[in-house]
mmCIF file with all atom_site columns, C-alpha atoms in Angstrom:
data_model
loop_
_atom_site.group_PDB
_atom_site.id
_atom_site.type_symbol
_atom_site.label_atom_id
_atom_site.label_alt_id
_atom_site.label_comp_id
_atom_site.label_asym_id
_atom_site.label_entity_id
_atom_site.label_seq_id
_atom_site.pdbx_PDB_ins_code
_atom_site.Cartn_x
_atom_site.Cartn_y
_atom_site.Cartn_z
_atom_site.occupancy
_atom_site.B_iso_or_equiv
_atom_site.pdbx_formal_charge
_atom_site.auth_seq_id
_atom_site.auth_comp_id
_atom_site.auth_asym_id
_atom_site.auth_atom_id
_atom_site.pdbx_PDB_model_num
ATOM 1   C CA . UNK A 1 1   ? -3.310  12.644 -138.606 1.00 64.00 ? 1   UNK A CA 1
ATOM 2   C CA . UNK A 1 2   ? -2.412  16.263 -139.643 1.00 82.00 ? 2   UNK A CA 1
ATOM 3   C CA . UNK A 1 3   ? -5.308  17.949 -137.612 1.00 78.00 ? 3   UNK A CA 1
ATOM 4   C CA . UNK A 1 4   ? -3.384  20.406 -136.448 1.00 78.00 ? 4   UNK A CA 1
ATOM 5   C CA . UNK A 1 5   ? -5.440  24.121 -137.809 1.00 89.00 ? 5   UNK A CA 1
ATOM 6   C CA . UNK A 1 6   ? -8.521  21.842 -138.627 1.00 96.00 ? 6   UNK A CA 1
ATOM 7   C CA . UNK A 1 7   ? -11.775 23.751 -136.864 1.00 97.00 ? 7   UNK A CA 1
ATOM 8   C CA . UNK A 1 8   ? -14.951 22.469 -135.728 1.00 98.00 ? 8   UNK A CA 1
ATOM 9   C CA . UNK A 1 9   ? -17.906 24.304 -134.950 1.00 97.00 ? 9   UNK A CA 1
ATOM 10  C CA . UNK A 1 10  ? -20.042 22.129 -132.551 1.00 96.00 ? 10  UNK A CA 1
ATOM 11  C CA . UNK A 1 11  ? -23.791 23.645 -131.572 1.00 94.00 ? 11  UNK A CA 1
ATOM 12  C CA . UNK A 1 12  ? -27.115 22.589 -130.191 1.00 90.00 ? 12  UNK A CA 1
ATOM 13  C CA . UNK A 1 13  ? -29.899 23.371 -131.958 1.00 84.00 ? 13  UNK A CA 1
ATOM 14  C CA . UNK A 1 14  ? -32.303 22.054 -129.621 1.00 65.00 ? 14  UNK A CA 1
ATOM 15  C CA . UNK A 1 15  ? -33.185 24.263 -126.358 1.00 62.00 ? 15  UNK A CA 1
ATOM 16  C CA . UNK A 1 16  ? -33.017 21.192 -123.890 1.00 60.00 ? 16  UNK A CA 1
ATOM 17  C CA . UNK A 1 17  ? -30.111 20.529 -120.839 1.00 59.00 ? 17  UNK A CA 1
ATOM 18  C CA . UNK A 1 18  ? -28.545 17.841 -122.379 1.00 66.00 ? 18  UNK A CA 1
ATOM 19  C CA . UNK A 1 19  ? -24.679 18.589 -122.477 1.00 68.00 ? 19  UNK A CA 1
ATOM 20  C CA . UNK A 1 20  ? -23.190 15.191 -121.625 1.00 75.00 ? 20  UNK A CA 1
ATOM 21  C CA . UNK A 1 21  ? -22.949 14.010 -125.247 1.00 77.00 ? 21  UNK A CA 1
ATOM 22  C CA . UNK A 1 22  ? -21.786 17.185 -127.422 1.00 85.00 ? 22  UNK A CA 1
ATOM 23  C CA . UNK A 1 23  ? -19.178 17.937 -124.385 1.00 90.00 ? 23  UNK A CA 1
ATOM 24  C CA . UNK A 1 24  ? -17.824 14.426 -124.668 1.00 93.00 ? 24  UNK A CA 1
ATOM 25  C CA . UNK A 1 25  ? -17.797 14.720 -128.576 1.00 94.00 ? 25  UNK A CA 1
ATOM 26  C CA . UNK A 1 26  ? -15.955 18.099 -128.164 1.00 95.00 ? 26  UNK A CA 1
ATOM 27  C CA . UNK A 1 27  ? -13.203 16.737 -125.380 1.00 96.00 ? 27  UNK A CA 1
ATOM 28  C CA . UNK A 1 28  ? -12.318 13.624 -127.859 1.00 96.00 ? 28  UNK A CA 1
ATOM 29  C CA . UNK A 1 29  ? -11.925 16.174 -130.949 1.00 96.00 ? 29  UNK A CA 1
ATOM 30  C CA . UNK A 1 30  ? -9.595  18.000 -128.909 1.00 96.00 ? 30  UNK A CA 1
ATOM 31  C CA . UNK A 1 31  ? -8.095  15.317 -127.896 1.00 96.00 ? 31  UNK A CA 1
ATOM 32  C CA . UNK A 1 32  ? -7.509  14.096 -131.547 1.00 96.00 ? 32  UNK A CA 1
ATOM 33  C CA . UNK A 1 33  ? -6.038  17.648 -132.207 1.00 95.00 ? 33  UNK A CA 1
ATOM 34  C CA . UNK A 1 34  ? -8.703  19.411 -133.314 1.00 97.00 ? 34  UNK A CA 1
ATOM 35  C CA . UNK A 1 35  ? -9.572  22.983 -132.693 1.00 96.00 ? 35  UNK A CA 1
ATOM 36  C CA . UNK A 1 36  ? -13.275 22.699 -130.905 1.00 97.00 ? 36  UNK A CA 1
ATOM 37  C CA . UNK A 1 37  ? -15.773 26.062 -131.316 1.00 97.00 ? 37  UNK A CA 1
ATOM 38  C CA . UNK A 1 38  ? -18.660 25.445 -129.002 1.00 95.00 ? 38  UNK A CA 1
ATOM 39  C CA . UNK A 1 39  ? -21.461 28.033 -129.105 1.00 93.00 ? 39  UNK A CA 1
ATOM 40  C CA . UNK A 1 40  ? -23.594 26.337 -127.127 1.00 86.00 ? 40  UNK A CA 1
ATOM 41  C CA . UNK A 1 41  ? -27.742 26.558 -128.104 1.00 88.00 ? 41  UNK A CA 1
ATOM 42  C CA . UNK A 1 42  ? -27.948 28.765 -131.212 1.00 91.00 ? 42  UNK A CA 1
ATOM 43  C CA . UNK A 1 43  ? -30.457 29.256 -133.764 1.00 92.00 ? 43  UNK A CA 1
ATOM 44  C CA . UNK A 1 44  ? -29.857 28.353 -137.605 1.00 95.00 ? 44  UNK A CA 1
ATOM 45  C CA . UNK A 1 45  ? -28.807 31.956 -138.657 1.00 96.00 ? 45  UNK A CA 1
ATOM 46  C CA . UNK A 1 46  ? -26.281 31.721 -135.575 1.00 96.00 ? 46  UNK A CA 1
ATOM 47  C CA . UNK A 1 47  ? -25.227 28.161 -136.875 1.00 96.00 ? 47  UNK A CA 1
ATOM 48  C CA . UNK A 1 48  ? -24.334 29.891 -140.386 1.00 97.00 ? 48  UNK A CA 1
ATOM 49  C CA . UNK A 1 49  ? -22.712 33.097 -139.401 1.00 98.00 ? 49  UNK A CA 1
ATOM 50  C CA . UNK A 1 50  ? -20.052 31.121 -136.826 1.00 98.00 ? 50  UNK A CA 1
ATOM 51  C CA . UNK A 1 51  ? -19.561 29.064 -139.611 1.00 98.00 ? 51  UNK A CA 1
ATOM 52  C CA . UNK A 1 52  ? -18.332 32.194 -141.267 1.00 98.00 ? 52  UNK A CA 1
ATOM 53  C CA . UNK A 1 53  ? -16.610 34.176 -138.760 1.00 97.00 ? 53  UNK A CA 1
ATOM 54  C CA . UNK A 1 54  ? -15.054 31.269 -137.485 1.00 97.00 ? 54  UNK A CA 1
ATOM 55  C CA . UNK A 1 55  ? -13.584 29.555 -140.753 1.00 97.00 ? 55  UNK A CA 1
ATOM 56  C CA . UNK A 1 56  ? -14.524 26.164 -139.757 1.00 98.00 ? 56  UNK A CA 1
ATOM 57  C CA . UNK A 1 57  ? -13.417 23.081 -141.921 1.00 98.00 ? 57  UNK A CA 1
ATOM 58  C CA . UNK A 1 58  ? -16.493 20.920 -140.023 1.00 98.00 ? 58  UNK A CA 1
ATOM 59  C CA . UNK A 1 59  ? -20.037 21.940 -138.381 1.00 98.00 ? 59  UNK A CA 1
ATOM 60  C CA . UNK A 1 60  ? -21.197 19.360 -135.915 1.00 97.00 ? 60  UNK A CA 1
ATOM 61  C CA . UNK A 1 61  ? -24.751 20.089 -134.383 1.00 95.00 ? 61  UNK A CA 1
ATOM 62  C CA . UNK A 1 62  ? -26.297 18.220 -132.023 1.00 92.00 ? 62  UNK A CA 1
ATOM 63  C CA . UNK A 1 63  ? -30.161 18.427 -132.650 1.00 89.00 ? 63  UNK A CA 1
ATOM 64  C CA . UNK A 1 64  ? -31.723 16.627 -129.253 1.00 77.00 ? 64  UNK A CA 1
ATOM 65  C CA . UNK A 1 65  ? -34.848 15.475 -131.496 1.00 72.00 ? 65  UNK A CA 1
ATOM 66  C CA . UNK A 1 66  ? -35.081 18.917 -133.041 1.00 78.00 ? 66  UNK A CA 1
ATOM 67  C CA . UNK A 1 67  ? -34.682 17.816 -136.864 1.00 88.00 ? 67  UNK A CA 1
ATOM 68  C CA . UNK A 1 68  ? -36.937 20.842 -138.712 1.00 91.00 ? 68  UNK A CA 1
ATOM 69  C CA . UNK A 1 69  ? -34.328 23.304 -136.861 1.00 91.00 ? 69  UNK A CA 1
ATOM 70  C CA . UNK A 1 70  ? -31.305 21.040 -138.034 1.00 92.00 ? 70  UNK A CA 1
ATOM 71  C CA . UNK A 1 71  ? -32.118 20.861 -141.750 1.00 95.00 ? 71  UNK A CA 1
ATOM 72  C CA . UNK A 1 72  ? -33.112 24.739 -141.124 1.00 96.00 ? 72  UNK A CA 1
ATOM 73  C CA . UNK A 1 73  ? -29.388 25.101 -140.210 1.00 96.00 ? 73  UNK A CA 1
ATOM 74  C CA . UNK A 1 74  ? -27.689 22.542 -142.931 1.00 97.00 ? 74  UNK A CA 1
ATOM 75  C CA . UNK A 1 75  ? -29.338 24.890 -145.465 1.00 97.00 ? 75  UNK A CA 1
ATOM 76  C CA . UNK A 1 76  ? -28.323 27.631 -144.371 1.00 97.00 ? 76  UNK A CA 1
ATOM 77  C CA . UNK A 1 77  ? -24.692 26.523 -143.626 1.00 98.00 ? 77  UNK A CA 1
ATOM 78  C CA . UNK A 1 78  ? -24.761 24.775 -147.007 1.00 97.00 ? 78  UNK A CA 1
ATOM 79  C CA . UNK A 1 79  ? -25.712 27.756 -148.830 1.00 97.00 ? 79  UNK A CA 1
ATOM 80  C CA . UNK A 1 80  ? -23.458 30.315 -147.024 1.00 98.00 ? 80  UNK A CA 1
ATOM 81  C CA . UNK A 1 81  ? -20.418 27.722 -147.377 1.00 97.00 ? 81  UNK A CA 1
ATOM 82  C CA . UNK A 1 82  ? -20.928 24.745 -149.507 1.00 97.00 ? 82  UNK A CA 1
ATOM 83  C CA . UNK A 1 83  ? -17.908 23.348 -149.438 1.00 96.00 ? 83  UNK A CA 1
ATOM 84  C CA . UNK A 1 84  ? -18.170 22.426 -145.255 1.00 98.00 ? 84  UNK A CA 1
ATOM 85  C CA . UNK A 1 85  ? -19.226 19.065 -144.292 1.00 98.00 ? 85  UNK A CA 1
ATOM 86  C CA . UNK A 1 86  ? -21.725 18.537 -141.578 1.00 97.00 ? 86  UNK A CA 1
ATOM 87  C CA . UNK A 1 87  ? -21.846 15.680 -139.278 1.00 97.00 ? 87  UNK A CA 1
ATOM 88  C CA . UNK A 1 88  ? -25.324 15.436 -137.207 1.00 95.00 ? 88  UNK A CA 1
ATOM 89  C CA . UNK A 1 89  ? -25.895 13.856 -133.459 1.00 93.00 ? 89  UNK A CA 1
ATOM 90  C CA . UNK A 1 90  ? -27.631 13.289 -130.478 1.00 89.00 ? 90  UNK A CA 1
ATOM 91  C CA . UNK A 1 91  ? -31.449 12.451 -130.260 1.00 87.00 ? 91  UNK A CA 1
ATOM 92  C CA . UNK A 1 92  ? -31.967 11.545 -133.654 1.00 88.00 ? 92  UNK A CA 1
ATOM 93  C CA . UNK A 1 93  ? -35.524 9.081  -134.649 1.00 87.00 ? 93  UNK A CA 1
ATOM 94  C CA . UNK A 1 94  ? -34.926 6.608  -137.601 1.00 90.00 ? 94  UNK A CA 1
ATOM 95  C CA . UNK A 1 95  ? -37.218 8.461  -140.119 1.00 90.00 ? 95  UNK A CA 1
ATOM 96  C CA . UNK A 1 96  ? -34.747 11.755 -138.992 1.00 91.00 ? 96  UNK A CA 1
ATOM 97  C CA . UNK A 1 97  ? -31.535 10.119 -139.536 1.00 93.00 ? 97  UNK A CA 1
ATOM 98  C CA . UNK A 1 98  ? -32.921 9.043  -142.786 1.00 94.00 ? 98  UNK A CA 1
ATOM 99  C CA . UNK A 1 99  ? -34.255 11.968 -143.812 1.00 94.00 ? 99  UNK A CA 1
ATOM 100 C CA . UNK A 1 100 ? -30.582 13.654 -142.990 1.00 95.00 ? 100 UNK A CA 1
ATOM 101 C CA . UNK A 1 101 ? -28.853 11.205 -144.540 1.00 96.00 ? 101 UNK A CA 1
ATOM 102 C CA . UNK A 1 102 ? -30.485 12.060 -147.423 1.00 96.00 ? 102 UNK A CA 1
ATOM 103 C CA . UNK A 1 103 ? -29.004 15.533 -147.143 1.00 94.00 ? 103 UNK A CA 1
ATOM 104 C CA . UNK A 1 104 ? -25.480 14.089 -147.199 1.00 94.00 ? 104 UNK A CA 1
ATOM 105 C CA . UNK A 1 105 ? -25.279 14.541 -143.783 1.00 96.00 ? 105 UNK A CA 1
ATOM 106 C CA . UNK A 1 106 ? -23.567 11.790 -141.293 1.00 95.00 ? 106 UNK A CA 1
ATOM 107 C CA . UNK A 1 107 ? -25.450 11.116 -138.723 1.00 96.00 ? 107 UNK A CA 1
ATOM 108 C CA . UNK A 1 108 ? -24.030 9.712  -135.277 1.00 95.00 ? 108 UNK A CA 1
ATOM 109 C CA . UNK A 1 109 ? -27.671 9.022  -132.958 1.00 91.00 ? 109 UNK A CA 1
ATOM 110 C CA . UNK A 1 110 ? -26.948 7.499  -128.767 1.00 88.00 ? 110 UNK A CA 1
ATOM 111 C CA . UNK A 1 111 ? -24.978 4.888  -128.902 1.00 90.00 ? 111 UNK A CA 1
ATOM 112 C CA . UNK A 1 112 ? -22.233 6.009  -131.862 1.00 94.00 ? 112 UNK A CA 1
ATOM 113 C CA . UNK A 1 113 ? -18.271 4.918  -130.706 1.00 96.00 ? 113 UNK A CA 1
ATOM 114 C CA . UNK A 1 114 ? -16.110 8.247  -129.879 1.00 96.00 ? 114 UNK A CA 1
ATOM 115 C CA . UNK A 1 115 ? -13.639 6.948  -132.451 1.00 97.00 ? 115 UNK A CA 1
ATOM 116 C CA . UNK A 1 116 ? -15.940 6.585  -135.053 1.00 97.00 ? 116 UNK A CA 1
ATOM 117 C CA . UNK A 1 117 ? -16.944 10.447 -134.903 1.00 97.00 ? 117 UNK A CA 1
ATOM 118 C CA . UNK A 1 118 ? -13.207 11.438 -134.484 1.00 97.00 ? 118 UNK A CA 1
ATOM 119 C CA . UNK A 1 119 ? -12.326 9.464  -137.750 1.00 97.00 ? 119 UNK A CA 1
ATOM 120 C CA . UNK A 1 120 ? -15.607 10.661 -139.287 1.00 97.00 ? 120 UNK A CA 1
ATOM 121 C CA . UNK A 1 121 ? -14.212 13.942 -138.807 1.00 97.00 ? 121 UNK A CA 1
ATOM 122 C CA . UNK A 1 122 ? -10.561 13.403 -140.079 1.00 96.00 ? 122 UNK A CA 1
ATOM 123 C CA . UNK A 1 123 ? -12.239 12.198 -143.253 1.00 96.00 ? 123 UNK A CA 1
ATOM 124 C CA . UNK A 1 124 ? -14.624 14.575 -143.593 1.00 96.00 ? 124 UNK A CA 1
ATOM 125 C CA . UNK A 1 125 ? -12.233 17.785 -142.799 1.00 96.00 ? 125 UNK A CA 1
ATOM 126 C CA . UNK A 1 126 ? -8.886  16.663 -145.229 1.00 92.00 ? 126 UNK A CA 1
ATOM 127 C CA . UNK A 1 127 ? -6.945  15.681 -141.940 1.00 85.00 ? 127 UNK A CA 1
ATOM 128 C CA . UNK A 1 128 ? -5.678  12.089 -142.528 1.00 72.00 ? 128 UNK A CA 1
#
């Protein structure tokens, strides 16, 4: 895998205290080589300008049920930079993965397998 350079942005956009599952996410894309930008809670402007600053080849958000706040943030990231993939996960109802999926998004809800996000995100970034 050539992940070396390859940047993720990870962020919540829900305002709850779940941290286990984006932290974990974060640790195995390091792990895997990647370069891991967490900014933590943010709002969907925030979302979209780090996407910028930063010069990030992935977004990864982590919703915690929030969807209307996620597909706030996909818009805006997808407008801003079109050309960056976004991969969606955390607390995530059928109808919402459905609904995201429709966006193009991937969706990874409780449950996914730590090496099917990091090869979701070799894919989606160029790396393999």
């Amino acid at each position: 895998m050539k992940t070396a350079g390859k940047r993720i942005l990870m962020a919540k956009t829900g305002l709850d205290g779940h941290w286990r599952g984006p932290t974990v996410v974060a640790k195995a894309l390091r792990d895997a080589g990647f370069e891991v930008i967490m900014i933590g809670m943010a709002r969907p402007e925030e979302v979209m300008q780090a996407s910028i600053d930063e010069d990030v080849d992935l977004v990864g958000l982590n919703i915690g049920g929030h969807v209307d706040v996620a597909v706030r943030a996909i818009g805006m990231v997808r407008e801003a930079r079109p050309e960056v993939p976004i991969f969606v996960g955390g607390v995530v109802p059928p109808h919402a993965k459905r609904k995201l999926e429709s966006l193009g998004v991937e969706v990874y809800p409780p449950g996914s397998q730590l090496p099917d996000i990091v090869a979701a995100a070799v894919r989606l970034t160029g790396a393999a």
